[in-house]
Amino acid sequence: QVQVVESGGGLVQAGGSLRLSCSASGLRFDSYSMAWFRQAPGKEREGVSCISKSGTISYYADSVKGRFTISRDNAKNTLILQMNNLKPEDTAMYYCAALFGCVGYDHTPAQVEYWGQGTQVTVSS
């Protein structure tokens, strides 16, 4: 049974940092590209970042480029999103996802194989 579990969300002031983690089990982690999505209240889910199977190629939404860093540890089946200089507009539920390949930073639901349940990030002004 595949499980994808996010952690690390919370409440932070604008300008602060958070580190999201995603742990995956029940799948061959290094066979999947991994991505972060987010969904703010009243808005559609959007792609934030995607990283290749080996971790050598990554993509970012323009809104987070230079502030967020995606990384992975295939030995530990773990995906990380380091978020710095957070802004109130970053407030959203953040989701980890496993997919067969990155096609840029955003993907349709049909391109995602497995979703996590999400972790809430709230940035106060």
PDB file of C-alpha atoms in Angstrom:
ATOM      1  CA  GLN A   1       0.000   0.000   0.000  1.00  0.00           C
ATOM      2  CA  VAL A   2       1.421   3.335  -1.067  1.00  0.00           C
ATOM      3  CA  GLN A   3       1.566   6.086   1.522  1.00  0.00           C
ATOM      4  CA  VAL A   4       2.677   9.658   0.929  1.00  0.00           C
ATOM      5  CA  VAL A   5       2.799  11.766   4.083  1.00  0.00           C
ATOM      6  CA  GLU A   6       3.687  15.433   4.393  1.00  0.00           C
ATOM      7  CA  SER A   7       4.897  17.196   7.524  1.00  0.00           C
ATOM      8  CA  GLY A   8       6.452  20.479   8.581  1.00  0.00           C
ATOM      9  CA  GLY A   9       3.649  22.935   7.959  1.00  0.00           C
ATOM     10  CA  GLY A  10       2.682  25.575  10.478  1.00  0.00           C
ATOM     11  CA  LEU A  11       2.207  29.256  11.201  1.00  0.00           C
ATOM     12  CA  VAL A  12       5.054  31.637  10.434  1.00  0.00           C
ATOM     13  CA  GLN A  13       5.451  35.387  10.074  1.00  0.00           C
ATOM     14  CA  ALA A  14       6.166  36.960   6.725  1.00  0.00           C
ATOM     15  CA  GLY A  15       9.863  36.746   5.942  1.00  0.00           C
ATOM     16  CA  GLY A  16      10.231  33.533   7.899  1.00  0.00           C
ATOM     17  CA  SER A  17      11.099  30.021   6.779  1.00  0.00           C
ATOM     18  CA  LEU A  18       9.562  26.569   6.873  1.00  0.00           C
ATOM     19  CA  ARG A  19      10.845  23.182   5.782  1.00  0.00           C
ATOM     20  CA  LEU A  20       8.280  20.746   4.458  1.00  0.00           C
ATOM     21  CA  SER A  21       9.037  17.033   4.327  1.00  0.00           C
ATOM     22  CA  CYS A  22       7.324  14.261   2.430  1.00  0.00           C
ATOM     23  CA  SER A  23       7.864  10.620   3.242  1.00  0.00           C
ATOM     24  CA  ALA A  24       6.814   7.970   0.735  1.00  0.00           C
ATOM     25  CA  SER A  25       6.452   4.238   1.330  1.00  0.00           C
ATOM     26  CA  GLY A  26       5.123   1.282  -0.595  1.00  0.00           C
ATOM     27  CA  LEU A  27       6.610   2.465  -3.879  1.00  0.00           C
ATOM     28  CA  ARG A  28      10.013   2.520  -5.494  1.00  0.00           C
ATOM     29  CA  PHE A  29      10.777   6.130  -4.678  1.00  0.00           C
ATOM     30  CA  ASP A  30      13.545   6.638  -7.218  1.00  0.00           C
ATOM     31  CA  SER A  31      11.217   5.550 -10.042  1.00  0.00           C
ATOM     32  CA  TYR A  32       9.076   8.637  -9.576  1.00  0.00           C
ATOM     33  CA  SER A  33       9.542  12.293 -10.105  1.00  0.00           C
ATOM     34  CA  MET A  34       8.206  14.183  -7.123  1.00  0.00           C
ATOM     35  CA  ALA A  35       6.353  17.446  -6.918  1.00  0.00           C
ATOM     36  CA  TRP A  36       4.810  19.949  -4.553  1.00  0.00           C
ATOM     37  CA  PHE A  37       1.450  21.527  -5.190  1.00  0.00           C
ATOM     38  CA  ARG A  38      -0.539  23.995  -3.135  1.00  0.00           C
ATOM     39  CA  GLN A  39      -4.123  25.108  -2.852  1.00  0.00           C
ATOM     40  CA  ALA A  40      -5.217  28.332  -1.220  1.00  0.00           C
ATOM     41  CA  PRO A  41      -8.809  28.820   0.001  1.00  0.00           C
ATOM     42  CA  GLY A  42     -11.113  29.536  -2.905  1.00  0.00           C
ATOM     43  CA  LYS A  43      -8.420  28.882  -5.485  1.00  0.00           C
ATOM     44  CA  GLU A  44      -7.473  25.991  -7.704  1.00  0.00           C
ATOM     45  CA  ARG A  45      -4.615  23.689  -6.859  1.00  0.00           C
ATOM     46  CA  GLU A  46      -1.385  24.876  -8.497  1.00  0.00           C
ATOM     47  CA  GLY A  47       2.024  23.396  -9.071  1.00  0.00           C
ATOM     48  CA  VAL A  48       4.887  24.794  -7.020  1.00  0.00           C
ATOM     49  CA  SER A  49       7.898  22.694  -7.940  1.00  0.00           C
ATOM     50  CA  CYS A  50       8.937  19.393  -9.466  1.00  0.00           C
ATOM     51  CA  ILE A  51      12.142  17.384  -9.215  1.00  0.00           C
ATOM     52  CA  SER A  52      13.394  14.597 -11.441  1.00  0.00           C
ATOM     53  CA  LYS A  53      13.879  10.999 -10.322  1.00  0.00           C
ATOM     54  CA  SER A  54      17.599  11.485  -9.773  1.00  0.00           C
ATOM     55  CA  GLY A  55      17.199  14.931  -8.254  1.00  0.00           C
ATOM     56  CA  THR A  56      19.382  16.591 -10.861  1.00  0.00           C
ATOM     57  CA  ILE A  57      16.658  18.636 -12.559  1.00  0.00           C
ATOM     58  CA  SER A  58      14.103  20.831 -10.842  1.00  0.00           C
ATOM     59  CA  TYR A  59      11.431  23.280 -11.898  1.00  0.00           C
ATOM     60  CA  TYR A  60       9.777  26.127 -10.014  1.00  0.00           C
ATOM     61  CA  ALA A  61       6.780  28.358 -10.399  1.00  0.00           C
ATOM     62  CA  ASP A  62       7.815  31.952 -11.023  1.00  0.00           C
ATOM     63  CA  SER A  63       6.099  32.987  -7.804  1.00  0.00           C
ATOM     64  CA  VAL A  64       8.483  30.903  -5.667  1.00  0.00           C
ATOM     65  CA  LYS A  65      11.667  30.941  -7.723  1.00  0.00           C
ATOM     66  CA  GLY A  66      14.621  32.118  -5.654  1.00  0.00           C
ATOM     67  CA  ARG A  67      12.757  31.554  -2.365  1.00  0.00           C
ATOM     68  CA  PHE A  68      11.875  27.833  -2.401  1.00  0.00           C
ATOM     69  CA  THR A  69      14.229  24.900  -2.925  1.00  0.00           C
ATOM     70  CA  ILE A  70      13.117  21.367  -3.696  1.00  0.00           C
ATOM     71  CA  SER A  71      15.359  18.414  -2.945  1.00  0.00           C
ATOM     72  CA  ARG A  72      15.123  14.680  -2.411  1.00  0.00           C
ATOM     73  CA  ASP A  73      16.963  11.902  -0.633  1.00  0.00           C
ATOM     74  CA  ASN A  74      16.317   8.666  -2.489  1.00  0.00           C
ATOM     75  CA  ALA A  75      18.068   6.622   0.188  1.00  0.00           C
ATOM     76  CA  LYS A  76      15.516   7.860   2.733  1.00  0.00           C
ATOM     77  CA  ASN A  77      12.477   8.049   0.407  1.00  0.00           C
ATOM     78  CA  THR A  78      12.112  11.683   1.378  1.00  0.00           C
ATOM     79  CA  LEU A  79      11.218  14.860  -0.477  1.00  0.00           C
ATOM     80  CA  ILE A  80      11.960  18.296   0.964  1.00  0.00           C
ATOM     81  CA  LEU A  81      10.694  21.792   0.213  1.00  0.00           C
ATOM     82  CA  GLN A  82      12.741  24.510   1.890  1.00  0.00           C
ATOM     83  CA  MET A  83      10.711  27.713   1.907  1.00  0.00           C
ATOM     84  CA  ASN A  84      12.433  30.987   2.723  1.00  0.00           C
ATOM     85  CA  ASN A  85      11.254  34.593   2.745  1.00  0.00           C
ATOM     86  CA  LEU A  86       7.664  33.445   3.022  1.00  0.00           C
ATOM     87  CA  LYS A  87       4.876  35.798   2.010  1.00  0.00           C
ATOM     88  CA  PRO A  88       1.214  35.898   3.046  1.00  0.00           C
ATOM     89  CA  GLU A  89       0.295  34.796  -0.489  1.00  0.00           C
ATOM     90  CA  ASP A  90       2.156  31.521   0.155  1.00  0.00           C
ATOM     91  CA  THR A  91      -0.586  30.566   2.611  1.00  0.00           C
ATOM     92  CA  ALA A  92      -2.113  27.311   1.376  1.00  0.00           C
ATOM     93  CA  MET A  93      -2.411  23.599   1.893  1.00  0.00           C
ATOM     94  CA  TYR A  94       0.731  22.041   0.459  1.00  0.00           C
ATOM     95  CA  TYR A  95       0.597  18.619  -1.156  1.00  0.00           C
ATOM     96  CA  CYS A  96       3.317  16.181  -2.065  1.00  0.00           C
ATOM     97  CA  ALA A  97       2.823  14.079  -5.183  1.00  0.00           C
ATOM     98  CA  ALA A  98       4.539  11.270  -7.046  1.00  0.00           C
ATOM     99  CA  LEU A  99       4.418  11.270 -10.831  1.00  0.00           C
ATOM    100  CA  PHE A 100       6.176   9.515 -13.649  1.00  0.00           C
ATOM    101  CA  GLY A 101       7.916  12.581 -14.996  1.00  0.00           C
ATOM    102  CA  CYS A 102       8.236  16.324 -14.547  1.00  0.00           C
ATOM    103  CA  VAL A 103       6.889  18.381 -17.396  1.00  0.00           C
ATOM    104  CA  GLY A 104       7.756  21.741 -15.987  1.00  0.00           C
ATOM    105  CA  TYR A 105       6.588  22.757 -12.514  1.00  0.00           C
ATOM    106  CA  ASP A 106       2.855  22.140 -12.932  1.00  0.00           C
ATOM    107  CA  HIS A 107       0.849  19.088 -13.863  1.00  0.00           C
ATOM    108  CA  THR A 108      -2.732  18.009 -14.315  1.00  0.00           C
ATOM    109  CA  PRO A 109      -4.268  15.595 -11.819  1.00  0.00           C
ATOM    110  CA  ALA A 110      -4.151  12.917 -14.513  1.00  0.00           C
ATOM    111  CA  GLN A 111      -0.358  13.152 -14.519  1.00  0.00           C
ATOM    112  CA  VAL A 112      -0.095  12.453 -10.791  1.00  0.00           C
ATOM    113  CA  GLU A 113       0.133   8.878  -9.583  1.00  0.00           C
ATOM    114  CA  TYR A 114      -0.050   9.406  -5.831  1.00  0.00           C
ATOM    115  CA  TRP A 115      -1.053  12.307  -3.593  1.00  0.00           C
ATOM    116  CA  GLY A 116      -0.365  13.050   0.019  1.00  0.00           C
ATOM    117  CA  GLN A 117      -3.028  14.415   2.330  1.00  0.00           C
ATOM    118  CA  GLY A 118      -1.460  17.836   2.676  1.00  0.00           C
ATOM    119  CA  THR A 119       0.095  20.047   5.314  1.00  0.00           C
ATOM    120  CA  GLN A 120      -1.126  23.568   6.082  1.00  0.00           C
ATOM    121  CA  VAL A 121       1.179  26.549   5.723  1.00  0.00           C
ATOM    122  CA  THR A 122      -0.041  29.877   7.077  1.00  0.00           C
ATOM    123  CA  VAL A 123       2.000  33.050   6.693  1.00  0.00           C
ATOM    124  CA  SER A 124       0.928  36.052   8.741  1.00  0.00           C
ATOM    125  CA  SER A 125       1.658  39.617   7.685  1.00  0.00           C
TER     126      SER A 125
END
